[in-house]
Short mmCIF file of C-alpha atoms and ligand atoms in Angstrom, two decimals:
data_model
loop_
_atom_site.label_atom_id
_atom_site.label_comp_id
_atom_site.label_asym_id
_atom_site.label_seq_id
_atom_site.Cartn_x
_atom_site.Cartn_y
_atom_site.Cartn_z
CA UNK A 1 -20.39 -25.53 5.13
CA UNK A 2 -20.56 -22.94 7.92
CA UNK A 3 -19.48 -19.39 7.08
CA UNK A 4 -16.14 -18.43 8.61
CA UNK A 5 -16.00 -14.75 9.58
CA UNK A 6 -12.61 -13.18 8.97
CA UNK A 7 -11.69 -10.51 11.52
CA UNK A 8 -8.63 -8.48 10.58
CA UNK A 9 -6.71 -6.73 13.34
CA UNK A 10 -3.67 -5.58 11.33
CA UNK A 11 -4.43 -1.98 12.24
CA UNK A 12 -4.92 -2.71 15.96
CA UNK A 13 -3.00 -5.74 17.27
CA UNK A 14 -0.62 -5.43 14.30
CA UNK A 15 0.15 -1.73 14.16
CA UNK A 16 -0.09 -0.94 17.87
CA UNK A 17 2.50 -3.53 18.80
CA UNK A 18 5.09 -2.46 16.24
CA UNK A 19 5.39 1.02 17.69
CA UNK A 20 5.04 2.38 14.18
CA UNK A 21 2.88 5.42 13.64
CA UNK A 22 0.96 4.91 10.43
CA UNK A 23 -0.78 8.03 9.24
CA UNK A 24 -4.50 8.12 8.49
CA UNK A 25 -3.91 7.95 4.75
CA UNK A 26 -1.88 4.78 5.16
CA UNK A 27 -4.52 3.21 7.43
CA UNK A 28 -7.23 4.07 4.91
CA UNK A 29 -5.18 2.52 2.12
CA UNK A 30 -4.81 -0.71 4.09
CA UNK A 31 -8.52 -0.70 4.99
CA UNK A 32 -9.55 -0.25 1.35
CA UNK A 33 -7.40 -3.19 0.39
CA UNK A 34 -8.87 -5.30 3.22
CA UNK A 35 -12.33 -4.60 1.80
CA UNK A 36 -11.12 -5.78 -1.62
CA UNK A 37 -9.76 -8.88 0.05
CA UNK A 38 -13.22 -9.47 1.48
CA UNK A 39 -12.60 -9.57 5.23
CA UNK A 40 -15.80 -9.32 7.29
CA UNK A 41 -14.54 -7.17 10.15
CA UNK A 42 -11.77 -4.56 10.33
CA UNK A 43 -10.54 -3.80 13.83
CA UNK A 44 -9.43 -0.26 13.03
CA UNK A 45 -7.74 0.58 16.33
CA UNK A 46 -8.07 1.28 20.05
CA UNK A 47 -9.69 4.74 20.04
CA UNK A 48 -9.10 5.54 23.72
CA UNK A 49 -5.39 4.82 23.45
CA UNK A 50 -4.45 8.12 21.75
CA UNK A 51 -6.02 11.03 19.87
CA UNK A 52 -4.25 9.82 16.73
CA UNK A 53 -5.83 6.38 17.00
CA UNK A 54 -9.22 7.94 17.67
CA UNK A 55 -8.99 10.11 14.53
CA UNK A 56 -7.87 7.20 12.38
CA UNK A 57 -10.70 4.92 13.57
CA UNK A 58 -13.25 7.69 13.03
CA UNK A 59 -12.00 8.36 9.51
CA UNK A 60 -12.05 4.66 8.64
CA UNK A 61 -15.59 4.36 10.05
CA UNK A 62 -16.66 7.30 7.87
CA UNK A 63 -15.05 6.23 4.64
CA UNK A 64 -14.82 2.46 4.53
CA UNK A 65 -18.08 0.77 3.58
CA UNK A 66 -19.25 -2.78 3.07
CA UNK A 67 -17.56 -4.17 6.17
CA UNK A 68 -17.97 -4.12 9.95
CA UNK A 69 -15.70 -1.53 11.60
CA UNK A 70 -14.69 -2.48 15.10
CA UNK A 71 -12.90 -0.57 17.88
CA UNK A 72 -11.18 -2.11 20.92
CA UNK A 73 -11.84 -0.97 24.49
CA UNK A 74 -10.98 -1.98 28.02
CA UNK A 75 -13.98 -2.88 30.18
CA UNK A 76 -14.39 0.70 31.38
CA UNK A 77 -17.17 3.14 30.44
CA UNK A 78 -14.91 5.98 29.30
CA UNK A 79 -13.13 3.71 26.78
CA UNK A 80 -16.50 2.52 25.50
CA UNK A 81 -17.79 6.12 25.17
CA UNK A 82 -14.68 7.09 23.20
CA UNK A 83 -14.89 4.00 21.03
CA UNK A 84 -18.51 4.66 20.18
CA UNK A 85 -17.69 8.26 19.22
CA UNK A 86 -15.04 6.92 16.83
CA UNK A 87 -17.09 4.16 15.17
CA UNK A 88 -20.59 5.64 15.25
CA UNK A 89 -20.56 6.62 11.55
CA UNK A 90 -19.67 3.13 10.37
CA UNK A 91 -22.21 1.24 8.30
CA UNK A 92 -21.88 -1.69 10.70
CA UNK A 93 -20.18 -0.63 13.95
CA UNK A 94 -18.88 -3.12 16.52
CA UNK A 95 -17.47 -2.54 20.00
CA UNK A 96 -14.86 -5.08 21.14
CA UNK A 97 -14.61 -4.90 24.91
CA UNK A 98 -13.21 -7.16 27.59
CA UNK A 99 -10.66 -7.89 30.26
CA UNK A 100 -8.38 -10.65 31.50
CA UNK A 101 -9.63 -13.20 34.03
CA UNK A 102 -6.68 -15.56 34.22
CA UNK A 103 -5.19 -15.96 37.73
CA UNK A 104 -1.95 -14.22 36.68
CA UNK A 105 -3.76 -11.18 35.29
CA UNK A 106 -6.36 -11.04 38.12
CA UNK A 107 -3.64 -11.01 40.70
CA UNK A 108 -0.80 -9.02 39.14
CA UNK A 109 -2.40 -6.74 36.58
CA UNK A 110 -5.96 -5.94 37.59
CA UNK A 111 -6.02 -6.78 41.31
CA UNK A 112 -9.59 -8.07 41.13
CA UNK A 113 -11.37 -11.18 42.37
CA UNK A 114 -13.20 -13.55 40.01
CA UNK A 115 -16.55 -12.07 41.11
CA UNK A 116 -15.38 -8.51 40.52
CA UNK A 117 -13.93 -9.42 37.14
CA UNK A 118 -17.13 -11.11 35.98
CA UNK A 119 -19.17 -8.15 37.13
CA UNK A 120 -16.90 -5.70 35.24
CA UNK A 121 -17.20 -7.82 32.09
CA UNK A 122 -20.99 -8.03 32.25
CA UNK A 123 -21.34 -4.33 32.97
CA UNK A 124 -19.02 -3.41 30.10
CA UNK A 125 -21.07 -5.46 27.64
CA UNK A 126 -24.34 -3.97 28.93
CA UNK A 127 -22.84 -0.49 28.64
CA UNK A 128 -21.61 -1.10 25.07
CA UNK A 129 -25.02 -2.54 24.14
CA UNK A 130 -26.58 0.85 24.85
CA UNK A 131 -24.62 2.17 21.88
CA UNK A 132 -24.47 -0.67 19.32
CA UNK A 133 -26.18 -4.00 18.78
CA UNK A 134 -22.95 -5.76 17.77
CA UNK A 135 -20.73 -6.25 20.83
CA UNK A 136 -17.79 -8.63 20.96
CA UNK A 137 -16.39 -9.68 24.32
CA UNK A 138 -12.75 -10.79 24.70
CA UNK A 139 -11.58 -12.77 27.67
CA UNK A 140 -7.90 -11.84 27.49
CA UNK A 141 -5.52 -14.70 28.32
CA UNK A 142 -8.50 -17.07 28.04
CA UNK A 143 -6.24 -20.05 27.46
CA UNK A 144 -4.67 -19.64 30.93
CA UNK A 145 -8.02 -18.93 32.63
CA UNK A 146 -9.67 -21.67 34.69
CA UNK A 147 -12.32 -23.18 32.33
CA UNK A 148 -15.03 -22.84 34.99
CA UNK A 149 -14.28 -19.11 35.40
CA UNK A 150 -14.24 -18.73 31.61
CA UNK A 151 -17.61 -20.48 31.34
CA UNK A 152 -19.13 -18.22 34.00
CA UNK A 153 -17.95 -15.00 32.40
CA UNK A 154 -19.02 -16.14 28.93
CA UNK A 155 -22.50 -17.06 30.17
CA UNK A 156 -22.74 -13.67 31.88
CA UNK A 157 -21.70 -11.60 28.87
CA UNK A 158 -23.90 -13.60 26.49
CA UNK A 159 -26.82 -12.95 28.84
CA UNK A 160 -25.86 -9.28 28.75
CA UNK A 161 -26.13 -9.24 24.94
CA UNK A 162 -22.67 -10.06 23.53
CA UNK A 163 -22.94 -11.23 19.92
CA UNK A 164 -19.41 -12.64 19.62
CA UNK A 165 -17.12 -14.11 22.28
CA UNK A 166 -13.40 -14.07 21.67
CA UNK A 167 -11.15 -16.70 23.27
CA UNK A 168 -7.59 -15.36 22.98
CA UNK A 169 -4.42 -17.30 23.54
CA UNK A 170 -2.84 -13.96 24.38
CA UNK A 171 0.66 -15.25 25.11
CA UNK A 172 0.84 -17.95 22.44
CA UNK A 173 1.15 -20.74 25.01
CA UNK A 174 -1.32 -23.30 23.63
CA UNK A 175 -0.69 -26.32 21.45
CA UNK A 176 -3.22 -27.09 18.70
CA UNK A 177 -4.83 -30.05 20.44
CA UNK A 178 -5.19 -28.17 23.74
CA UNK A 179 -6.64 -25.07 22.10
CA UNK A 180 -9.03 -27.22 20.04
CA UNK A 181 -10.10 -29.03 23.23
CA UNK A 182 -10.76 -25.71 24.97
CA UNK A 183 -13.05 -24.50 22.17
CA UNK A 184 -14.79 -27.88 22.12
CA UNK A 185 -15.23 -27.69 25.91
CA UNK A 186 -16.71 -24.18 25.61
CA UNK A 187 -19.12 -25.33 22.89
CA UNK A 188 -20.34 -28.13 25.17
CA UNK A 189 -20.30 -26.49 28.60
CA UNK A 190 -21.28 -22.85 28.16
CA UNK A 191 -25.06 -22.99 28.52
CA UNK A 192 -26.00 -20.22 26.05
CA UNK A 193 -23.06 -20.53 23.60
CA UNK A 194 -25.39 -21.34 20.69
CA UNK A 195 -26.57 -17.71 20.73
CA UNK A 196 -23.19 -16.26 19.73
CA UNK A 197 -20.28 -16.58 17.35
CA UNK A 198 -17.16 -18.01 18.98
CA UNK A 199 -13.94 -16.35 17.82
CA UNK A 200 -10.34 -17.58 17.90
CA UNK A 201 -7.48 -15.13 18.50
CA UNK A 202 -4.02 -16.67 18.74
CA UNK A 203 -0.51 -15.34 19.16
CA UNK A 204 2.54 -16.95 17.67
CA UNK A 205 5.07 -17.15 20.51
CA UNK A 206 5.67 -20.86 19.94
CA UNK A 207 5.06 -20.70 16.20
CA UNK A 208 1.64 -22.37 16.49
CA UNK A 209 -0.82 -19.51 15.95
CA UNK A 210 -2.08 -20.78 12.58
CA UNK A 211 -2.35 -24.37 13.80
CA UNK A 212 -4.12 -23.29 16.99
CA UNK A 213 -6.61 -21.14 15.10
CA UNK A 214 -7.38 -24.01 12.72
CA UNK A 215 -7.87 -26.39 15.66
CA UNK A 216 -10.30 -23.90 17.21
CA UNK A 217 -12.21 -23.55 13.95
CA UNK A 218 -12.46 -27.31 13.56
CA UNK A 219 -13.86 -27.49 17.10
CA UNK A 220 -16.65 -25.02 16.32
CA UNK A 221 -15.35 -21.43 16.21
CA UNK A 222 -16.92 -19.41 13.39
CA UNK A 223 -14.66 -16.35 13.47
CA UNK A 224 -10.89 -16.14 13.10
CA UNK A 225 -8.87 -13.10 14.17
CA UNK A 226 -5.45 -12.29 12.84
CA UNK A 227 -3.31 -9.96 10.82
CA UNK A 228 -1.90 -9.83 7.31
CA UNK A 229 1.58 -11.37 7.20
CA UNK A 230 1.08 -12.33 10.86
CA UNK A 231 2.49 -9.03 12.13
CA UNK A 232 1.81 -8.22 15.74
CA UNK A 233 2.82 -8.29 19.37
CA UNK A 234 6.14 -10.15 20.02
CA UNK A 235 6.21 -13.13 17.59
CA UNK A 236 3.04 -11.87 15.94
CA UNK A 237 -0.59 -12.87 15.50
CA UNK A 238 -2.16 -15.58 13.41
CA UNK A 239 -1.37 -14.88 9.74
CA UNK A 240 -4.82 -14.66 8.17
CA UNK A 241 -3.57 -15.64 4.72
CA UNK A 242 -2.29 -18.92 6.15
CA UNK A 243 -5.58 -19.85 7.83
CA UNK A 244 -7.56 -18.87 4.75
CA UNK A 245 -5.39 -20.90 2.39
CA UNK A 246 -5.24 -23.91 4.71
CA UNK A 247 -9.03 -24.03 4.62
CA UNK A 248 -9.10 -23.41 0.86
CA UNK A 249 -6.67 -26.28 0.31
CA UNK A 250 -8.35 -28.75 2.70
CA UNK A 251 -12.03 -27.62 2.92
CA UNK A 252 -13.45 -30.96 4.01
CA UNK A 253 -11.21 -30.96 7.09
CA UNK A 254 -12.76 -27.82 8.52
CA UNK A 255 -16.39 -27.63 7.43
CA UNK A 256 -16.24 -23.83 7.07
CA UNK A 257 -15.74 -21.43 4.23
CA UNK A 258 -14.72 -17.78 4.29
CA UNK A 259 -16.00 -15.33 1.64
CA UNK A 260 -12.61 -14.09 0.53
CA UNK A 261 -11.27 -12.80 -2.79
CA UNK A 262 -8.29 -15.10 -2.82
CA UNK A 263 -6.63 -13.27 -5.69
CA UNK A 264 -6.18 -10.20 -3.47
CA UNK A 265 -4.05 -12.07 -0.93
CA UNK A 266 -0.61 -11.40 -2.41
CA UNK A 267 -1.38 -7.78 -3.08
CA UNK A 268 -2.69 -7.21 0.46
CA UNK A 269 0.45 -8.78 1.86
CA UNK A 270 2.70 -6.56 -0.26
CA UNK A 271 0.78 -3.43 0.69
CA UNK A 272 0.99 -4.15 4.42
CA UNK A 273 4.72 -4.90 4.14
CA UNK A 274 5.30 -1.71 2.18
CA UNK A 275 3.33 0.56 4.50
CA UNK A 276 4.51 -0.91 7.81
CA UNK A 277 8.10 -1.39 6.66
CA UNK A 278 7.99 -4.94 8.07
CA UNK A 279 9.34 -7.19 5.31
CA UNK A 280 7.87 -10.62 4.56
CA UNK A 281 10.50 -13.37 4.96
CA UNK A 282 11.28 -15.07 1.65
CA UNK A 283 10.22 -18.48 2.99
CA UNK A 284 6.96 -17.24 4.58
CA UNK A 285 4.01 -19.53 3.76
CA UNK A 286 1.64 -18.30 1.03
CA UNK A 287 3.14 -14.80 0.55
CA UNK A 288 6.94 -15.19 0.78
CA UNK A 289 8.95 -14.59 -2.38
CA UNK A 290 10.00 -18.23 -2.45
CA UNK A 291 6.61 -19.72 -1.56
CA UNK A 292 6.06 -20.83 -5.15
CA UNK A 293 9.58 -21.16 -6.51
CA UNK A 294 11.20 -24.52 -7.03
CA UNK A 295 14.96 -24.59 -6.69
CA UNK A 296 16.16 -28.16 -6.62
CA UNK A 297 16.56 -30.09 -9.86
CA UNK A 298 14.31 -32.94 -8.76
CA UNK A 299 11.51 -30.56 -7.82
CA UNK A 300 11.85 -28.55 -11.03
CA UNK A 301 11.69 -31.72 -13.06
CA UNK A 302 8.60 -32.85 -11.14
CA UNK A 303 6.77 -29.54 -11.50
CA UNK A 304 7.50 -29.38 -15.22
CA UNK A 305 6.06 -32.87 -15.65
CA UNK A 306 3.04 -32.25 -13.45
CA UNK A 307 2.62 -29.07 -11.37
CA UNK A 308 0.87 -30.81 -8.48
CA UNK A 309 3.89 -33.00 -7.72
CA UNK A 310 5.34 -30.19 -5.61
CA UNK A 311 2.75 -27.42 -5.66
CA UNK A 312 -0.35 -27.56 -3.46
CA UNK A 313 -1.57 -24.07 -4.34
CA UNK A 314 -1.54 -22.48 -7.76
CA UNK A 315 0.19 -19.08 -7.42
CA UNK A 316 -2.57 -17.45 -9.47
CA UNK A 317 -5.08 -18.42 -6.79
CA UNK A 318 -3.52 -15.93 -4.38
CA UNK A 319 -2.95 -13.32 -7.09
CA UNK A 320 0.53 -14.11 -8.34
CA UNK A 321 -0.08 -14.39 -12.08
CA UNK A 322 2.26 -16.25 -14.35
CA UNK A 323 4.22 -13.83 -16.49
CA UNK A 324 4.02 -14.42 -20.22
CA UNK A 325 4.78 -10.97 -21.73
CA UNK A 326 8.25 -9.47 -21.56
CA UNK A 327 8.08 -5.73 -20.97
CA UNK A 328 10.93 -3.58 -22.30
CA UNK A 329 11.42 0.01 -23.49
CA UNK A 330 9.85 -1.08 -26.77
CA UNK A 331 6.57 -2.20 -25.16
CA UNK A 332 3.55 -0.05 -25.83
CA UNK A 333 0.71 1.17 -23.63
CA UNK A 334 -1.42 -1.82 -24.54
CA UNK A 335 1.07 -4.36 -23.24
CA UNK A 336 1.63 -2.34 -20.08
CA UNK A 337 -2.10 -2.00 -19.41
CA UNK A 338 -2.62 -5.72 -20.05
CA UNK A 339 0.05 -6.68 -17.55
CA UNK A 340 -1.09 -4.17 -14.93
CA UNK A 341 -4.64 -5.48 -15.21
CA UNK A 342 -3.39 -9.03 -14.89
CA UNK A 343 -1.69 -7.95 -11.69
CA UNK A 344 -5.04 -6.66 -10.48
CA UNK A 345 -4.68 -2.89 -10.92
CA UNK A 346 -7.60 -0.85 -12.18
CA UNK A 347 -6.03 1.17 -15.01
CA UNK A 348 -7.98 4.00 -16.60
CA UNK A 349 -6.44 6.17 -19.32
CA UNK A 350 -5.24 8.82 -16.89
CA UNK A 351 -3.43 6.30 -14.69
CA UNK A 352 -2.02 4.56 -17.74
CA UNK A 353 -0.60 7.77 -19.18
CA UNK A 354 1.13 8.67 -15.92
CA UNK A 355 2.49 5.22 -15.30
CA UNK A 356 3.58 4.77 -18.90
CA UNK A 357 5.87 7.81 -18.64
CA UNK A 358 7.50 6.39 -15.52
CA UNK A 359 7.63 2.97 -17.13
CA UNK A 360 9.55 4.35 -20.13
CA UNK A 361 11.98 6.24 -17.89
CA UNK A 362 12.67 3.07 -15.96
CA UNK A 363 12.81 0.90 -19.07
CA UNK A 364 15.51 3.20 -20.47
CA UNK A 365 17.64 2.28 -17.46
CA UNK A 366 16.80 -1.43 -17.38
CA UNK A 367 16.67 -4.11 -20.00
CA UNK A 368 13.53 -5.78 -18.75
CA UNK A 369 10.71 -4.59 -16.50
CA UNK A 370 9.53 -7.25 -14.04
CA UNK A 371 6.29 -7.49 -12.07
CA UNK A 372 8.10 -6.26 -8.95
CA UNK A 373 9.10 -3.11 -10.87
CA UNK A 374 5.48 -2.56 -11.85
CA UNK A 375 4.29 -2.99 -8.27
CA UNK A 376 6.92 -0.48 -7.27
CA UNK A 377 5.84 1.99 -9.96
CA UNK A 378 2.20 1.64 -8.98
CA UNK A 379 3.17 1.99 -5.33
CA UNK A 380 4.85 5.31 -6.05
CA UNK A 381 1.83 6.40 -7.98
CA UNK A 382 -0.34 5.53 -4.99
CA UNK A 383 1.65 7.79 -2.75
CA UNK A 384 4.56 5.81 -1.36
CA UNK A 385 6.83 8.67 -2.29
CA UNK A 386 4.30 11.48 -2.14
CA UNK A 387 5.94 14.03 0.11
CA UNK A 388 5.70 17.77 0.46
CA UNK A 389 9.44 17.90 -0.13
CA UNK A 390 10.99 16.23 -3.13
CA UNK A 391 14.54 15.37 -4.03
CA UNK A 392 15.57 17.65 -6.89
CA UNK A 393 19.18 16.64 -7.34
CA UNK A 394 22.16 15.35 -5.43
CA UNK A 395 25.82 14.61 -5.96
CA UNK A 396 28.23 12.57 -3.91
CA UNK A 397 32.01 12.40 -3.91
CA UNK A 398 34.01 9.94 -1.88
CA UNK A 399 37.44 10.45 -0.38
CA UNK A 400 39.06 7.32 0.98
CA UNK A 401 37.25 4.15 2.01
CA UNK A 402 34.60 5.70 4.26
CA UNK A 403 34.55 9.48 3.94
CA UNK A 404 32.06 11.05 1.58
CA UNK A 405 30.65 14.47 0.88
CA UNK A 406 27.14 15.03 -0.46
CA UNK A 407 25.34 18.04 -1.87
CA UNK A 408 21.55 17.78 -1.85
CA UNK A 409 18.98 20.02 -3.47
CA UNK A 410 15.36 19.75 -2.34
CA UNK A 411 12.20 21.15 -3.84
CA UNK A 412 10.00 22.43 -1.04
CA UNK A 413 6.62 24.13 -1.36
CA UNK A 414 8.51 27.44 -1.07
CA UNK A 415 11.21 26.86 -3.70
CA UNK A 416 14.47 24.97 -3.98
CA UNK A 417 17.00 24.73 -1.14
CA UNK A 418 20.39 23.07 -1.04
CA UNK A 419 23.12 22.18 1.44
CA UNK A 420 26.12 19.90 1.79
CA UNK A 421 27.48 17.59 4.48
CA UNK A 422 30.20 15.03 5.10
CA UNK A 423 29.54 11.54 6.38
CA UNK A 424 30.77 8.00 6.82
CA UNK A 425 29.98 6.87 3.32
CA UNK A 426 27.64 8.33 0.70
CA UNK A 427 24.30 7.40 2.33
CA UNK A 428 25.32 8.90 5.66
CA UNK A 429 26.50 12.09 3.93
CA UNK A 430 23.23 12.42 2.01
CA UNK A 431 21.17 11.87 5.17
CA UNK A 432 23.22 14.48 7.03
CA UNK A 433 22.72 17.02 4.24
CA UNK A 434 18.96 16.35 4.37
CA UNK A 435 19.05 16.75 8.18
CA UNK A 436 20.65 20.18 7.75
CA UNK A 437 17.98 21.20 5.27
CA UNK A 438 14.92 19.94 7.11
CA UNK A 439 16.01 20.48 10.72
CA UNK A 440 13.93 17.60 11.98
CA UNK A 441 15.05 16.05 15.30
CA UNK A 442 14.96 12.30 14.69
CA UNK A 443 17.25 9.34 15.21
CA UNK A 444 17.75 6.78 12.50
CA UNK A 445 16.51 3.43 13.89
CA UNK A 446 16.82 1.24 10.87
CA UNK A 447 17.90 1.40 7.27
CA UNK A 448 17.64 -1.40 4.74
CA UNK A 449 18.04 -1.75 1.05
CA UNK A 450 16.91 -4.56 -1.20
CA UNK A 451 16.40 -5.03 -4.89
CA UNK A 452 12.80 -5.26 -6.04
CA UNK A 453 13.39 -7.22 -9.22
CA UNK A 454 16.00 -9.27 -10.97
CA UNK A 455 19.27 -8.45 -12.69
CA UNK A 456 22.19 -6.09 -12.11
CA UNK A 457 20.04 -3.15 -13.15
CA UNK A 458 17.30 -3.97 -10.63
CA UNK A 459 15.60 -1.13 -8.76
CA UNK A 460 16.76 -0.51 -5.22
CA UNK A 461 14.01 -0.38 -2.59
CA UNK A 462 15.17 1.50 0.51
CA UNK A 463 13.31 1.47 3.82
CA UNK A 464 14.16 3.89 6.58
CA UNK A 465 12.76 3.98 10.12
CA UNK A 466 13.24 7.11 12.19
CA UNK A 467 12.27 7.77 15.81
CA UNK A 468 11.07 11.15 17.00
CA UNK A 469 12.03 12.68 20.35
CA UNK A 470 8.67 11.60 21.81
CA UNK A 471 9.42 7.99 20.86
CA UNK A 472 7.26 7.48 17.78
CA UNK A 473 8.53 5.49 14.85
CA UNK A 474 7.96 6.55 11.22
CA UNK A 475 8.70 4.52 8.11
CA UNK A 476 9.81 5.92 4.76
CA UNK A 477 10.39 4.17 1.44
CA UNK A 478 12.18 5.13 -1.71
CA UNK A 479 12.71 3.46 -5.06
CA UNK A 480 15.27 4.08 -7.74
CA UNK A 481 17.72 2.24 -9.92
CA UNK A 482 20.32 4.36 -8.09
CA UNK A 483 20.61 3.05 -4.53
CA UNK A 484 21.81 6.39 -3.07
CA UNK A 485 18.81 8.10 -4.63
CA UNK A 486 16.47 5.37 -3.30
CA UNK A 487 17.97 5.91 0.17
CA UNK A 488 17.61 9.69 -0.03
CA UNK A 489 13.98 9.36 -1.14
CA UNK A 490 13.22 6.96 1.70
CA UNK A 491 14.76 9.27 4.29
CA UNK A 492 12.86 12.25 2.89
CA UNK A 493 9.63 10.22 2.85
CA UNK A 494 10.04 9.40 6.56
CA UNK A 495 10.95 12.98 7.54
CA UNK A 496 8.02 14.37 5.54
CA UNK A 497 5.68 12.11 7.55
CA UNK A 498 7.22 13.32 10.80
CA UNK A 499 6.82 16.93 9.71
CA UNK A 500 3.20 16.53 8.63
CA UNK A 501 2.39 14.78 11.95
CA UNK A 502 4.02 17.66 13.87
CA UNK A 503 2.09 20.19 11.75
CA UNK A 504 -1.18 18.34 12.49
CA UNK A 505 -0.51 18.54 16.25
CA UNK A 506 0.27 22.28 16.18
O1 KIV B 601 -4.28 -11.02 22.54
C1 KIV B 601 -5.28 -10.56 23.11
O2 KIV B 601 -5.72 -11.06 24.14
C2 KIV B 601 -5.91 -9.39 22.52
C3 KIV B 601 -7.20 -8.94 23.10
C4 KIV B 601 -7.08 -7.51 23.57
C5 KIV B 601 -8.31 -9.13 22.14
O3 KIV B 601 -5.42 -8.84 21.57
ZN1 ZN B 602 -3.95 -10.15 20.57
#
């Protein structure tokens, strides 16, 4: 079995494309989880794209150990200088540089000839090599590049010292057999290809990113690039969890094996969804809520008789344990700790004491506490609702079908403040009262509410996206058994992020 290197670009191709501004803390939290998952490379960002991205990549390079930290650049020296500054403190730094050589990009985007493009690529790799030994070259839009041109640039950059060559299907145009054939062709026709790792990087415009990546791996690629939950530009990137589990399920088909902690898959997916505010569709392979539930009578009957009749992956393999203990207000610390540990949380006495208090408060409002409630409680503990301003109290009265009036009291670092506002319905009134209190110029882009567990007394999970005047998008989340309170917390969480970002700039 060859080793398959897993290259995660959730924080670069994923985050950058969503227009969402994750703060450094959130990026560190995702990176830490990616290390637990066991990815080999984290592409932490594109340092030359903005000061914020530079700071985040530098902080990740400083703090996140046991993994290669990679930064993206264009094939220009100043990008490479900036990238090196950002990643230099990493244990294993990598520069990912490149450009597009397809006819469309040569002509319309870069305005360069083939010769000029190849020269820029080779010079960029040589320049990056002065800084780090590990240099990955990407030939953007490789799938639509003439194979002969691709071969020439790959030979040139390998000669110049590239250690990995990335063959992106940037616009998600390939079919699996064509993409597999391209990788096979490269393996046979690029003279010095045996000196490097070949990487696959596919986009999902035609829904074939996973299949294309697998075809490339089968044809000889030893690195796969993608994101958690497949988030990314347009229809997204390859969903890493899908590639990993396809290989886990059918190892003989691929002849490679990644070194992944499979049981961290579900948790990584949930964390990325929570922090980015991009929900995972219920039917999504591997990590969707319904991926392991059996609804029809015939299927249920089959699974009860023999699980493998309709289940090709055991949910526990990806970290979705089977629940055997019912948690209620009468459950003690021991039961709670046991369940949290089964769900993969490290629970020392201090954490347990804090979570147990919240658990009891919630259990007083609900008959049964489900795993989703526990994830939510642990999420709050980890900072999902950690804001400099907190909701102290609120009250809402409605007059007629859509008019409502809300009074909101906030606890700020400098004491309590309160104000009231009217709105079209209770949530709008609460948001308007918060606007009056915080005076933060944002527009509400998106608001959604879902229940995180089962039953009429389920907790509400509100997600709010707000856009600042300079066009940046911030995500806030709030949880409560009271949906108005969950909404207010989510809105406050988003505004607190905006305010701390503004304070950091000043
Ligand atoms: O899709 C793509 O071509 C990319 C490169 C910049 C690596 O993301
Ligand atoms: Zn991409």
